[in-house]
Coordinates of C-alpha atoms in Angstrom, one line a residue:
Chain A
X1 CA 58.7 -8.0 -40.5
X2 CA 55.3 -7.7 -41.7
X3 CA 53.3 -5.1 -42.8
X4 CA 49.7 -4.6 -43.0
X5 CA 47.9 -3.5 -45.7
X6 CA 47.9 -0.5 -47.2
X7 CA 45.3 2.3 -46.8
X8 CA 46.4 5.2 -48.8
X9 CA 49.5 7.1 -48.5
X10 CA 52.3 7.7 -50.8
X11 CA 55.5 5.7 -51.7
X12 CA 58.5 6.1 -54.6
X13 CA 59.9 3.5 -56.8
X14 CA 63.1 1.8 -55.3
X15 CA 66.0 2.7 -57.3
X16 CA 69.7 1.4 -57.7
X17 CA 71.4 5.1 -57.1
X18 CA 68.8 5.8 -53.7
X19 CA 69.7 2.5 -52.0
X20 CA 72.1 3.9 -49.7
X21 CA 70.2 7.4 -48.9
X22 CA 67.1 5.9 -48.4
X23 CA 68.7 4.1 -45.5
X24 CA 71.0 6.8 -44.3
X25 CA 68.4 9.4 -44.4
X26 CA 65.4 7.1 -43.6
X27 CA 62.3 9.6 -45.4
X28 CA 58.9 9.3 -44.8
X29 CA 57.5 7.2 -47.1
X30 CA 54.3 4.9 -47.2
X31 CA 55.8 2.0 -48.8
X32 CA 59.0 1.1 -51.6
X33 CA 58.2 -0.6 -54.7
X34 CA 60.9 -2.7 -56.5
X35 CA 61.3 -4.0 -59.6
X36 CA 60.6 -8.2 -58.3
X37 CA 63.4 -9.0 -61.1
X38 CA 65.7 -6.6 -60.2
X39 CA 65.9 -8.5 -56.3
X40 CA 65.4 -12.0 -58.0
X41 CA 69.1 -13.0 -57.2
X42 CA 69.7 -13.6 -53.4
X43 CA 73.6 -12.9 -53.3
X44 CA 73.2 -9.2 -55.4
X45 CA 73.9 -6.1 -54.1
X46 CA 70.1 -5.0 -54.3
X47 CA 68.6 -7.8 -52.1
X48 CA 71.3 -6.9 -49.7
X49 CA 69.9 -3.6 -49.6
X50 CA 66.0 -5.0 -49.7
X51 CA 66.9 -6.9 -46.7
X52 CA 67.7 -3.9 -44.6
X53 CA 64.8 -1.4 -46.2
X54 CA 62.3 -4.4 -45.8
X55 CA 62.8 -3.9 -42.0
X56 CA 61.7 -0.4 -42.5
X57 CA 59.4 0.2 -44.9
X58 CA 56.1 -2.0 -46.7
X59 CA 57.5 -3.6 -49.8
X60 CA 55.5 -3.8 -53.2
X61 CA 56.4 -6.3 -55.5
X62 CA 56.1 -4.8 -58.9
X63 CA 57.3 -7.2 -61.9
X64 CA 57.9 -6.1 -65.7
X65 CA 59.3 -9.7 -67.1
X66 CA 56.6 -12.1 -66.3
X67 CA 54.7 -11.9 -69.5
X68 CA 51.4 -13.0 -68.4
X69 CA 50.0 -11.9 -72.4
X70 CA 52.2 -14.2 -74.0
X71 CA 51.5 -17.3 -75.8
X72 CA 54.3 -18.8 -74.6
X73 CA 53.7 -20.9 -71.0
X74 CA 55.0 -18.9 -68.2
X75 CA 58.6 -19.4 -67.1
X76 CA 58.7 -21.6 -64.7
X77 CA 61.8 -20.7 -63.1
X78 CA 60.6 -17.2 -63.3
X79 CA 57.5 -17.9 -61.5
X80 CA 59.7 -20.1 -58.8
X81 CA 61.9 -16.5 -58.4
X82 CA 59.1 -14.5 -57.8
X83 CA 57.5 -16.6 -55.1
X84 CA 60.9 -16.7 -53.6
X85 CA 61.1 -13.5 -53.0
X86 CA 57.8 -12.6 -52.4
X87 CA 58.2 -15.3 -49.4
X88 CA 61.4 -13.6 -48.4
X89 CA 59.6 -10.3 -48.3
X90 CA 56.0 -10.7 -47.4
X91 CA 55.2 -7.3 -50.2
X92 CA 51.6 -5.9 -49.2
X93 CA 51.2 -5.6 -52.9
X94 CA 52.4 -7.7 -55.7
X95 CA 51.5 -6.8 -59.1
X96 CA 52.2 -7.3 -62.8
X97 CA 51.2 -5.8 -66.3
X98 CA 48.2 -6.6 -68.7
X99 CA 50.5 -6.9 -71.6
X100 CA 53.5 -9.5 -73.2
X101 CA 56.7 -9.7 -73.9
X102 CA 57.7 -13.0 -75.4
X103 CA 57.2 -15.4 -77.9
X104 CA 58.7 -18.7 -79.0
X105 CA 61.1 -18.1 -75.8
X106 CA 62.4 -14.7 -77.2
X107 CA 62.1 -11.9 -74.8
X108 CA 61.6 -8.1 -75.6
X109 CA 62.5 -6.4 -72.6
X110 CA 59.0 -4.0 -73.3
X111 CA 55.4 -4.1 -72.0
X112 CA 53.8 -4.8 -75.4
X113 CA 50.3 -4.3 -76.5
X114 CA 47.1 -6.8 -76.7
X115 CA 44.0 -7.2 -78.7
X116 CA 41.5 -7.2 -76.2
X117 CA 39.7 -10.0 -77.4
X118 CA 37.4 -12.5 -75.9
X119 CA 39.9 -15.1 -76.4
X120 CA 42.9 -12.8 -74.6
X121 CA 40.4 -12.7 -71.3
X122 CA 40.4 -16.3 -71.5
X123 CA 44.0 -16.8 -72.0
X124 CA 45.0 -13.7 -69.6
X125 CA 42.5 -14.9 -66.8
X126 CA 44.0 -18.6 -66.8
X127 CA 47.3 -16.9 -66.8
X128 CA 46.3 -14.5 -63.6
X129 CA 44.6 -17.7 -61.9
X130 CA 48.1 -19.3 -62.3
X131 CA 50.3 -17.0 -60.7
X132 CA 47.5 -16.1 -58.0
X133 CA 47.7 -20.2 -57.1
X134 CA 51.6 -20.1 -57.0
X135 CA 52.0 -17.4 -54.9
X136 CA 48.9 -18.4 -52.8
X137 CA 47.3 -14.4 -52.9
X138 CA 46.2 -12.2 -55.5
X139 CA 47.9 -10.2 -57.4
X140 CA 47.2 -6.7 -59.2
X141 CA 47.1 -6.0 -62.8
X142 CA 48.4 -2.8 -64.4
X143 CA 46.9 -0.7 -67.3
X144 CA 50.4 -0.4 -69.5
X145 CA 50.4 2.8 -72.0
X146 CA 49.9 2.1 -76.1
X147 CA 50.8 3.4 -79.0
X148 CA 48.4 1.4 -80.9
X149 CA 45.4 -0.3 -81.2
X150 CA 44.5 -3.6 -83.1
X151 CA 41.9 -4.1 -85.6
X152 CA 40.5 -7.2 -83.8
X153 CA 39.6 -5.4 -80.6
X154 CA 36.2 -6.8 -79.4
X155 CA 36.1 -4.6 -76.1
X156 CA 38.1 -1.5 -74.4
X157 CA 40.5 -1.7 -71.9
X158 CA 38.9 -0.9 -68.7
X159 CA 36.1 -3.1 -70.0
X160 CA 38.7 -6.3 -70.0
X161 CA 40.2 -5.3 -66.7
X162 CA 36.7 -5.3 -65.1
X163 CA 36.2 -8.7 -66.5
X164 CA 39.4 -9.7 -65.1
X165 CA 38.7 -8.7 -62.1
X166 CA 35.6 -11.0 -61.9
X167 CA 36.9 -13.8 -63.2
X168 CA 40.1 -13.9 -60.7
X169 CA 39.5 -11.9 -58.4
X170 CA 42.5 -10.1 -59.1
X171 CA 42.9 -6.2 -57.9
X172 CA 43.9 -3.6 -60.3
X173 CA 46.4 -1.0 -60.7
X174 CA 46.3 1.9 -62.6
X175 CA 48.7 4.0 -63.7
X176 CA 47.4 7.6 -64.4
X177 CA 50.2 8.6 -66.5
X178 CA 49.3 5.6 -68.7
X179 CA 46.2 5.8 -69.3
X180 CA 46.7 9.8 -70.6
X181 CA 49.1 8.5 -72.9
X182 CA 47.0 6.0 -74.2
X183 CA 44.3 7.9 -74.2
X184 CA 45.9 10.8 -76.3
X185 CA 47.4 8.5 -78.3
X186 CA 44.4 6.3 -79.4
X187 CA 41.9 9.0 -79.1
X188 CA 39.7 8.2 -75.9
X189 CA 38.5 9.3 -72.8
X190 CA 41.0 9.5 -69.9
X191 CA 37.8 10.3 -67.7
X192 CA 35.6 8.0 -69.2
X193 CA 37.9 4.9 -68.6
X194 CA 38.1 6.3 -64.7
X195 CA 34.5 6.2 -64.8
X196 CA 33.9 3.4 -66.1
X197 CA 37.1 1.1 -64.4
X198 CA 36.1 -0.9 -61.2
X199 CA 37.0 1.4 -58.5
X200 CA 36.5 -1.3 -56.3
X201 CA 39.3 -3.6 -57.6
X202 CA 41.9 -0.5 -57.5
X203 CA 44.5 -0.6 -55.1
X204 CA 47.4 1.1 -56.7
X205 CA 48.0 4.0 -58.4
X206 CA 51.2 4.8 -60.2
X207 CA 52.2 8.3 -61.3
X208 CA 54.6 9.2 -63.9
X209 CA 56.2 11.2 -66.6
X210 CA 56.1 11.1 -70.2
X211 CA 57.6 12.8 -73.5
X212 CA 56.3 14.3 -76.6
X213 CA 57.8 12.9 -79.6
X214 CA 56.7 15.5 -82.7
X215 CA 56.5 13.1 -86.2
X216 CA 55.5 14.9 -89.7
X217 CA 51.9 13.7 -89.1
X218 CA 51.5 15.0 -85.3
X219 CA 52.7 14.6 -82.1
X220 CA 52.2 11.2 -80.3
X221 CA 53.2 10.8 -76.4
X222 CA 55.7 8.5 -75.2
X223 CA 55.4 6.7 -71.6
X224 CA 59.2 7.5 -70.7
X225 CA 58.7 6.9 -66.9
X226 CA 61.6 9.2 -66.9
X227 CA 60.4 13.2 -65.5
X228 CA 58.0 14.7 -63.4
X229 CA 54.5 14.2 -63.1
X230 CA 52.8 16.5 -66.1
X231 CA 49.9 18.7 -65.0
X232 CA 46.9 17.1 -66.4
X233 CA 47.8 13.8 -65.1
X234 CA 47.9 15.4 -61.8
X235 CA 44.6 16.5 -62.2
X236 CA 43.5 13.6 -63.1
X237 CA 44.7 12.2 -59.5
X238 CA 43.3 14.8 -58.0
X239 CA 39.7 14.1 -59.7
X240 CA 40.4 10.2 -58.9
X241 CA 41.9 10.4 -55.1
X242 CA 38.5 12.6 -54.0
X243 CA 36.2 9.8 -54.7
X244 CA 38.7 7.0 -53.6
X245 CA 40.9 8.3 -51.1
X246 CA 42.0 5.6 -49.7
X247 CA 44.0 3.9 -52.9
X248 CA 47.6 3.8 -52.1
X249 CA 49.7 5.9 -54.3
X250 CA 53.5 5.6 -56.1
X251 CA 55.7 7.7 -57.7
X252 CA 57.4 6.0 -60.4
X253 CA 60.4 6.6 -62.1
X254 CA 62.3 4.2 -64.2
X255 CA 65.0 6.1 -66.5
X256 CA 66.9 9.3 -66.3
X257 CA 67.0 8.3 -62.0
X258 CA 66.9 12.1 -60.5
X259 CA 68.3 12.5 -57.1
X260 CA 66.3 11.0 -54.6
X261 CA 65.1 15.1 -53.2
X262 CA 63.1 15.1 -56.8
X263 CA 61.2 12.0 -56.2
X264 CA 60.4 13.3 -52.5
X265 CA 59.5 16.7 -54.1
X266 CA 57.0 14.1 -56.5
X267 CA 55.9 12.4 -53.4
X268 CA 55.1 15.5 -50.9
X269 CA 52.9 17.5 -53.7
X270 CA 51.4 14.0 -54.3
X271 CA 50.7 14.2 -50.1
X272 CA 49.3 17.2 -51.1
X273 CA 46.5 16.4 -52.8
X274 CA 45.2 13.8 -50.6
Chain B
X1 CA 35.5 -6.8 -92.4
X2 CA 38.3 -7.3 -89.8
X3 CA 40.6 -10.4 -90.7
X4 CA 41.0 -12.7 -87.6
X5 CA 44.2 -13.9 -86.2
X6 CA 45.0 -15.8 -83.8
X7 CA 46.6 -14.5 -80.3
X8 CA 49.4 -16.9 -80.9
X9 CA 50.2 -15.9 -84.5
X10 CA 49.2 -12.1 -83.7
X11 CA 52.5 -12.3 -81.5
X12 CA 54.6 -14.2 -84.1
X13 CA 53.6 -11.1 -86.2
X14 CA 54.5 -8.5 -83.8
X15 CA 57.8 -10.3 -82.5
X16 CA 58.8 -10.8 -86.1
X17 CA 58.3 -6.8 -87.0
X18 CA 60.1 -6.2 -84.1
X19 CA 62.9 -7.9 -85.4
X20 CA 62.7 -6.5 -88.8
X21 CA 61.8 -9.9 -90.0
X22 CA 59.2 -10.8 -92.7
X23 CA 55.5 -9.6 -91.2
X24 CA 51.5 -9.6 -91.6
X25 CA 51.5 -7.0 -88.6
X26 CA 50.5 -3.7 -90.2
X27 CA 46.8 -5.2 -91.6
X28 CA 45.8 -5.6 -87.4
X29 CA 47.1 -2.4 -86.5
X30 CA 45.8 1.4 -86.0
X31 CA 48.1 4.1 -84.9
X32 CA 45.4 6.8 -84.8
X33 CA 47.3 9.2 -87.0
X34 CA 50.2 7.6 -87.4
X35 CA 50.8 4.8 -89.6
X36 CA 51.3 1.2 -88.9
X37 CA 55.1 1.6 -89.2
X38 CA 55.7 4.3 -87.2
X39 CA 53.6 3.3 -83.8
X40 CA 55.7 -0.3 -84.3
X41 CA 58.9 1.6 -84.8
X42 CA 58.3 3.1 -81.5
X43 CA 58.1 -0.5 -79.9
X44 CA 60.8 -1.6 -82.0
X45 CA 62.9 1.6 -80.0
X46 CA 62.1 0.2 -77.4
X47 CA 63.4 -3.0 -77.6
X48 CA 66.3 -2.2 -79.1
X49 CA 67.6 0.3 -77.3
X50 CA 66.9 -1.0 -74.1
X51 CA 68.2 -4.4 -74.5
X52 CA 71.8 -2.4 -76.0
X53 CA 71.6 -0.4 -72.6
X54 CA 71.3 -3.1 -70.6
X55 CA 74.9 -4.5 -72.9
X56 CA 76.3 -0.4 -72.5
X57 CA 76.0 -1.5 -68.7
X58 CA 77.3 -4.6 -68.4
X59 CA 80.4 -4.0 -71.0
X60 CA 81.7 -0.3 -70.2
X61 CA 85.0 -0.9 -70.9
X62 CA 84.1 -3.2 -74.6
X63 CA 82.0 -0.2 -75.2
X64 CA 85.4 1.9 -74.4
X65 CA 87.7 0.2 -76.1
X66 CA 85.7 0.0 -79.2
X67 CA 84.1 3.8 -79.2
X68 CA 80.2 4.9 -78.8
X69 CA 79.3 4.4 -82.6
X70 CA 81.2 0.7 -83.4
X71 CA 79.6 -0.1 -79.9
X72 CA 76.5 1.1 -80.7
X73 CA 76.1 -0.9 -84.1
X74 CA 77.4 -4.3 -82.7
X75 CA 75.1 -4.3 -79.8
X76 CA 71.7 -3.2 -82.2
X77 CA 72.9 -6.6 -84.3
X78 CA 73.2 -8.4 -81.5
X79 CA 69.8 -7.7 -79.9
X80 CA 68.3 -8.3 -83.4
X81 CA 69.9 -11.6 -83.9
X82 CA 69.8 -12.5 -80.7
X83 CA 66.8 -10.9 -78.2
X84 CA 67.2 -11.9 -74.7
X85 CA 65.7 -15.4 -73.8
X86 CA 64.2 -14.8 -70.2
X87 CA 62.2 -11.8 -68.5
X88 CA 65.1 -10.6 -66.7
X89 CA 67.1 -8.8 -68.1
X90 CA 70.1 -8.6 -66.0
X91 CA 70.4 -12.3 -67.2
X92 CA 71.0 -10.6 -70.9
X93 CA 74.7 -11.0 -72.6
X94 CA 75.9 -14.3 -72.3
X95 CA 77.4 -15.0 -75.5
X96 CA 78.3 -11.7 -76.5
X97 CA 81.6 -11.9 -76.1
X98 CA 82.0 -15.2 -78.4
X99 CA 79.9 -13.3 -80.9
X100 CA 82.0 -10.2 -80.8
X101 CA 85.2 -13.0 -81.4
X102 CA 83.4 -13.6 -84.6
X103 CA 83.0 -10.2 -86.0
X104 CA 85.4 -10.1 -89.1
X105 CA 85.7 -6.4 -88.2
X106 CA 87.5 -7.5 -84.8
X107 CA 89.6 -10.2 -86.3
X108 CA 92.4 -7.4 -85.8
X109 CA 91.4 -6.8 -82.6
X110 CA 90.9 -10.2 -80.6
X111 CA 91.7 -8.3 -77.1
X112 CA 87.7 -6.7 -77.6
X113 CA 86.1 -10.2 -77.0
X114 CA 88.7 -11.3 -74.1
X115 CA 87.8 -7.9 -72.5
X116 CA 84.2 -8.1 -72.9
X117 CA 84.6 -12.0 -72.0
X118 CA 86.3 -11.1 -68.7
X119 CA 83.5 -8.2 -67.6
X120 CA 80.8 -10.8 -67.9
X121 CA 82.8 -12.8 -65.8
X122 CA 83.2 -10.3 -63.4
X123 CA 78.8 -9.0 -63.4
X124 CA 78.6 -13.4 -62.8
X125 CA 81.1 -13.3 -59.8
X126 CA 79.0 -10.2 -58.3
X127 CA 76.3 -12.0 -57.9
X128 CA 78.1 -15.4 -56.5
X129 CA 77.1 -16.6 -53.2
X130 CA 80.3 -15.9 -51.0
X131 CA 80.5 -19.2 -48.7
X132 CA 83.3 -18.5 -46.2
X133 CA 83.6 -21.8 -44.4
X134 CA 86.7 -23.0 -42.7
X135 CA 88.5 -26.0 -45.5
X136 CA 87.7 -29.4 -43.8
X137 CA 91.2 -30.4 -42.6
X138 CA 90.0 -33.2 -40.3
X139 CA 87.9 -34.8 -43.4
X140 CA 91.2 -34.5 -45.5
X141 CA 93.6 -35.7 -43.1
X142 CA 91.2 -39.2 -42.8
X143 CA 91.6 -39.9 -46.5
X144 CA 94.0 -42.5 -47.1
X145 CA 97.2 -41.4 -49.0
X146 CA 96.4 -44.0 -52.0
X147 CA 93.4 -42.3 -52.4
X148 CA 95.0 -38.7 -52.8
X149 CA 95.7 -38.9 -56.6
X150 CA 91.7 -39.4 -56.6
X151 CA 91.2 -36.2 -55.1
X152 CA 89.0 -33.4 -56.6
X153 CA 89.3 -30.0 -55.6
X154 CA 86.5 -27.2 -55.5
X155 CA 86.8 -23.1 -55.7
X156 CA 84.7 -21.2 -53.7
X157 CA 81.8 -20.0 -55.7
X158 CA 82.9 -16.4 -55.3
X159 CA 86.1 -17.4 -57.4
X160 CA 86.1 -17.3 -61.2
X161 CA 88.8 -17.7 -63.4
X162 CA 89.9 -15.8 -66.5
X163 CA 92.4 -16.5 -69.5
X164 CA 93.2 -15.0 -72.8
X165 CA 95.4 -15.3 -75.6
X166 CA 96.2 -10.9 -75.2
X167 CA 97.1 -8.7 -71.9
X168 CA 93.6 -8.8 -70.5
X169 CA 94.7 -7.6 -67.4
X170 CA 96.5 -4.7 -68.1
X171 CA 94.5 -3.6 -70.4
X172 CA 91.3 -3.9 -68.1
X173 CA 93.4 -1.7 -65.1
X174 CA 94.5 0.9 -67.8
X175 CA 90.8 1.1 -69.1
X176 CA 89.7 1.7 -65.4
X177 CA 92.1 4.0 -65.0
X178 CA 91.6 5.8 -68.5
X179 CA 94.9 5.9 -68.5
X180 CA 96.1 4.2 -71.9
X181 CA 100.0 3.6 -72.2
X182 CA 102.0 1.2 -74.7
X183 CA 101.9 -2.4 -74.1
X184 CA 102.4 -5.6 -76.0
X185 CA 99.0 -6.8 -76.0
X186 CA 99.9 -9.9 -77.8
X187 CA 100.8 -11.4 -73.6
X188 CA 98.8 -14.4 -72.5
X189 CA 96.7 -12.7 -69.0
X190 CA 95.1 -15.2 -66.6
X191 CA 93.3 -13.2 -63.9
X192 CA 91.4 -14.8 -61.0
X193 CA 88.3 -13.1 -59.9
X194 CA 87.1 -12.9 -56.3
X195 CA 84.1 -11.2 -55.1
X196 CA 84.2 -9.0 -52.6
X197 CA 82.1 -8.1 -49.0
X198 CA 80.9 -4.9 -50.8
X199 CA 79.9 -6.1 -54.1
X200 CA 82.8 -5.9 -56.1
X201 CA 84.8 -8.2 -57.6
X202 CA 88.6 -7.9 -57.1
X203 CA 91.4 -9.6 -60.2
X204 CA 94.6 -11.2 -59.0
X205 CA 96.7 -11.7 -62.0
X206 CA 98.2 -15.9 -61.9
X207 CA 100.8 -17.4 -63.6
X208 CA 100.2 -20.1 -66.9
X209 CA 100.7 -22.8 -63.9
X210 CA 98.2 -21.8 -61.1
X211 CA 95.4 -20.6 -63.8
X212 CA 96.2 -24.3 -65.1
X213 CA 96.0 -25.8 -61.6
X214 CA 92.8 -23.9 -60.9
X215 CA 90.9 -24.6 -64.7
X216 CA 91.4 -28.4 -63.6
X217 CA 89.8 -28.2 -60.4
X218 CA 87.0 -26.2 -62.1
X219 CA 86.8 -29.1 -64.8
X220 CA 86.8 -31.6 -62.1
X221 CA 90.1 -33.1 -62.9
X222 CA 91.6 -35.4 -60.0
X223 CA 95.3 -34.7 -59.1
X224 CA 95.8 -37.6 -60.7
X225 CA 94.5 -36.2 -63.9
X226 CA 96.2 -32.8 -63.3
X227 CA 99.5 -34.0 -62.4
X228 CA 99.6 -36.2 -66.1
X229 CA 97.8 -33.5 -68.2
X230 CA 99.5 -30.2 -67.0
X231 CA 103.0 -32.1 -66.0
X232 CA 103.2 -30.3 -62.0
X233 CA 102.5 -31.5 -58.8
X234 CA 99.7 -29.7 -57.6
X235 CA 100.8 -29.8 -53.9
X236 CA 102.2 -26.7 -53.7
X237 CA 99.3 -25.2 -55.9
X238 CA 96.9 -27.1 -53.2
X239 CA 98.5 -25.3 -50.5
X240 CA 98.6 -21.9 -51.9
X241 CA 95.3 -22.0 -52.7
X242 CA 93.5 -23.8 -49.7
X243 CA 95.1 -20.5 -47.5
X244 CA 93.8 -17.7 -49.8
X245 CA 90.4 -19.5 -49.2
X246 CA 90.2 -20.0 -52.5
X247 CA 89.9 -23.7 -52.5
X248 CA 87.5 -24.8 -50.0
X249 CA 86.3 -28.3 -50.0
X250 CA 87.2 -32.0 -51.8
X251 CA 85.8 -34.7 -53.1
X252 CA 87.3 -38.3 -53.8
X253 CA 86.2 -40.3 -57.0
X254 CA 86.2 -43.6 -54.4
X255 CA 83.5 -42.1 -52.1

């Protein structure tokens, strides 16, 4: 079954311990996004699941292992999974992050930073080109969270998506909850980056939770993806859904899984604000 | 003025910090108020302590055997020396268990790397294809009986096979259970591992014979080959095994 795409609404991340309420109890809910990696293997217990909720619900593709930063070459055999399954499953979204996570064919399981440089958004653009011409559609890029910044940064971040975004015609996701982190972190404008990011391009927006970790010098945030949406990242949805309310919208959680009634509890005051 | 680097080499860098290794890093990075170290030591957490949760998960009972704090310290070397080497990392752990085996502080304890051995087995054989075809009788019955020593035969892939020099299997059930009792661990344990409709993977314990029968079928060895190396005739093993399902096809050398 396939879906068409999405105008708004709100979905949850698809997790290992909901699999079997989400299809008893069937709850209202705009889309699912998995983890592509997680759904890779076609004899697992999770595309067995996938294959019943796919009948049900819009599927988003969300991966976290491509790498598309890296200097390495992309996996082949990773790329040849992921257009496996997004064949099997026909997601209305597919996305990936604007980061790395290998090099010299050693993986860190982690969305790690990059110097937005010139030479990244010519390296990151061929790499987005790639995938867009394997998969035959575009793709979306997410805004990951940082802790730092390097030295040799020629532009900000929402400057390099935009330019991304033209160069590939990729769309863009944005994730709220990083871009506070990041922005508390490194010292800039959570507003300013909305302001200034191509609305146009956005098609996704993730919320999430984070954690304060207090060190001797201060307190710096930590993008856990693991509790409830914190106030002024609601308010910043809130500021960003009234001038794009269509955007679709999902609540992501990735460790410390809460029963599934939290995430709906996420998702209905989510409802609520558009 | 700003010292350039290369994307390439600024990963080196980073990959290399992560790692603890020898690294240029700090000069290209700004932790707002933090220093250098302690933003990297963040993403160094990160990657360490995910890639051991992703080992916590796929050895529970290692990680039982052996207690949370040895556990914990074998895993963080692990990671270090060896970080995963795809972007999936449900693919992370092969190997562990032949690294564990060469741990001087388990050289007392050689059961730990047979246990963790047989549960990486086991996450493999959950995600096996489960092919449930009817054995091809007919095809079998039209081979010529001079041909039959040629004969290879082929497990199911949702069969995987087990041995170890110590009492794997009881020692696996009791861990399950958490119910611990005496036993001479010191017992050879051949298990063979079948997964199941629902995802799990269910161990038959086998004599030395039939695990010997079945690891030459897995090798590829014909029954010519099995009958001279292991000293049996394999019919009866043949038998047995093509009813459980567990064998499910041949193939001759000659065709």
């Amino acid at each position: 079954m396939s879906f068409a795409k999405l105008t708004g609404g709100v979905g949850i991340g698809l997790r290992h311990p909901h699999f079997a309420e989400i299809l008893e109890t069937k709850p209202e809910l705009a889309f699912l996004e998995i983890h592509s990696e997680n759904y890779f293997n076609p004899h697992g217990q999770s595309r067995y699941y996938l294959d019943q909720l796919m009948l049900q619900y819009p599927i988003s593709c969300h991966g976290i292992g491509l790498s598309l930063g890296s200097s390495d070459p992309l996996s082949a055999s990773h790329l040849m999974q992921l257009k496996d399954l997004v064949d099997h499953c026909q997601p209305v979204l597919i996305s990936e992050h604007l980061s790395w996570g290998s090099i010299n064919g050693q993986f860190f399981n982690d969305l790690l930073p990059l110097p937005y440089t010139q030479e990244l958004l010519n390296h990151f653009s061929a790499r987005v080109e790639q995938v867009q011409d394997i998969l035959g559609r575009q793709i979306l890029i997410e805004n990951p969270s940082a802790y730092l910044q390097f030295s040799t940064v020629e532009m900000p971040e929402w400057a390099l998506l935009n330019a991304l975004v033209e160069r590939t015609g990729c769309g863009l996701l944005l994730d709220l909850n990083n871009i506070y982190v990041s922005a508390m972190n490194l010292g800039f404008s959570s507003s300013e980056y909305l302001a200034e990011i191509n609305a146009n391009a956005v098609q996704e927006v993730h919320l999430a939770g984070f954690t304060r970790k207090v060190l001797p010098e201060g307190e710096i945030l930590i993008d856990t993806h693991g509790s409830r949406v914190s106030d002024p990242v609601w308010h910043l949805y809130q500021s960003y859904l009234k001038a794009n309310p269509t955007v679709a919208t999902l609540i992501e959680w990735d460790s410390d899984i809460p029963p599934l009634s939290v995430l709906l509890e996420e998702q209905q005051k989510a409802l609520v604000y558009g | 003025m700003v010292k350039q680097i290369t994307l390439k080499q600024l990963q080196i860098e980073f990959g290399a910090a992560l790692r603890y290794q020898a690294s240029d890093i700090e000069q290209y990075v700004s932790g707002g108020g933090f220093s250098a170290e302690q933003v990297i030591q963040l993403y160094r957490n990160n990657f360490v302590i995910s890639c051991c949760a992703a080992l916590q998960a796929s050895f529970p009972v290692t990680h039982k055997l052996v207690g949370d704090e040895f556990f914990t310290s074998v895993t963080r070397q692990w990671v270090l020396a060896h970080p995963p080497q795809s972007g999936n990392i449900i693919d992370y752990g092969e190997g562990f268990a032949s690294w564990l085996a060469a741990l001087p502080q388990l050289a007392s304890l050689p059961y730990v790397a047979s246990i963790a051995q047989l549960e990486w087995l086991i996450e493999q054989t959950a995600s096996a294809e489960i092919v449930s075809k009817v054995f091809p009788f007919a095809d079998l019955a039209a081979i010529p009986a001079t041909l039959y020593p040629l004969l290879t035969f082929h497990l199911a892939p949702q069969f995987t096979l087990c041995g170890a020099a110590e009492a794997i299997y009881p020692l696996y059930q009791m861990a399950q259970q958490d119910q611990f009792e005496a036993i001479n661990l010191n017992m050879p344990s051949y298990v063979l591992l079948q997964k199941q409709p629902d995802f799990t993977v269910s161990l038959q314990p086998l004599g030395e014979a039939d695990y010997q029968f079945l690891l030459g079928c897995t090798q590829g060895l014909t029954l010519a080959n099995i009958a001279e190396q292991l000293g049996i005739d394999p019919s009866h093993y043949i038998q047995t095994y093509i009813a459980q399902g567990v064998l499910n096809r041949f193939s001759c050398q000659e065709r």
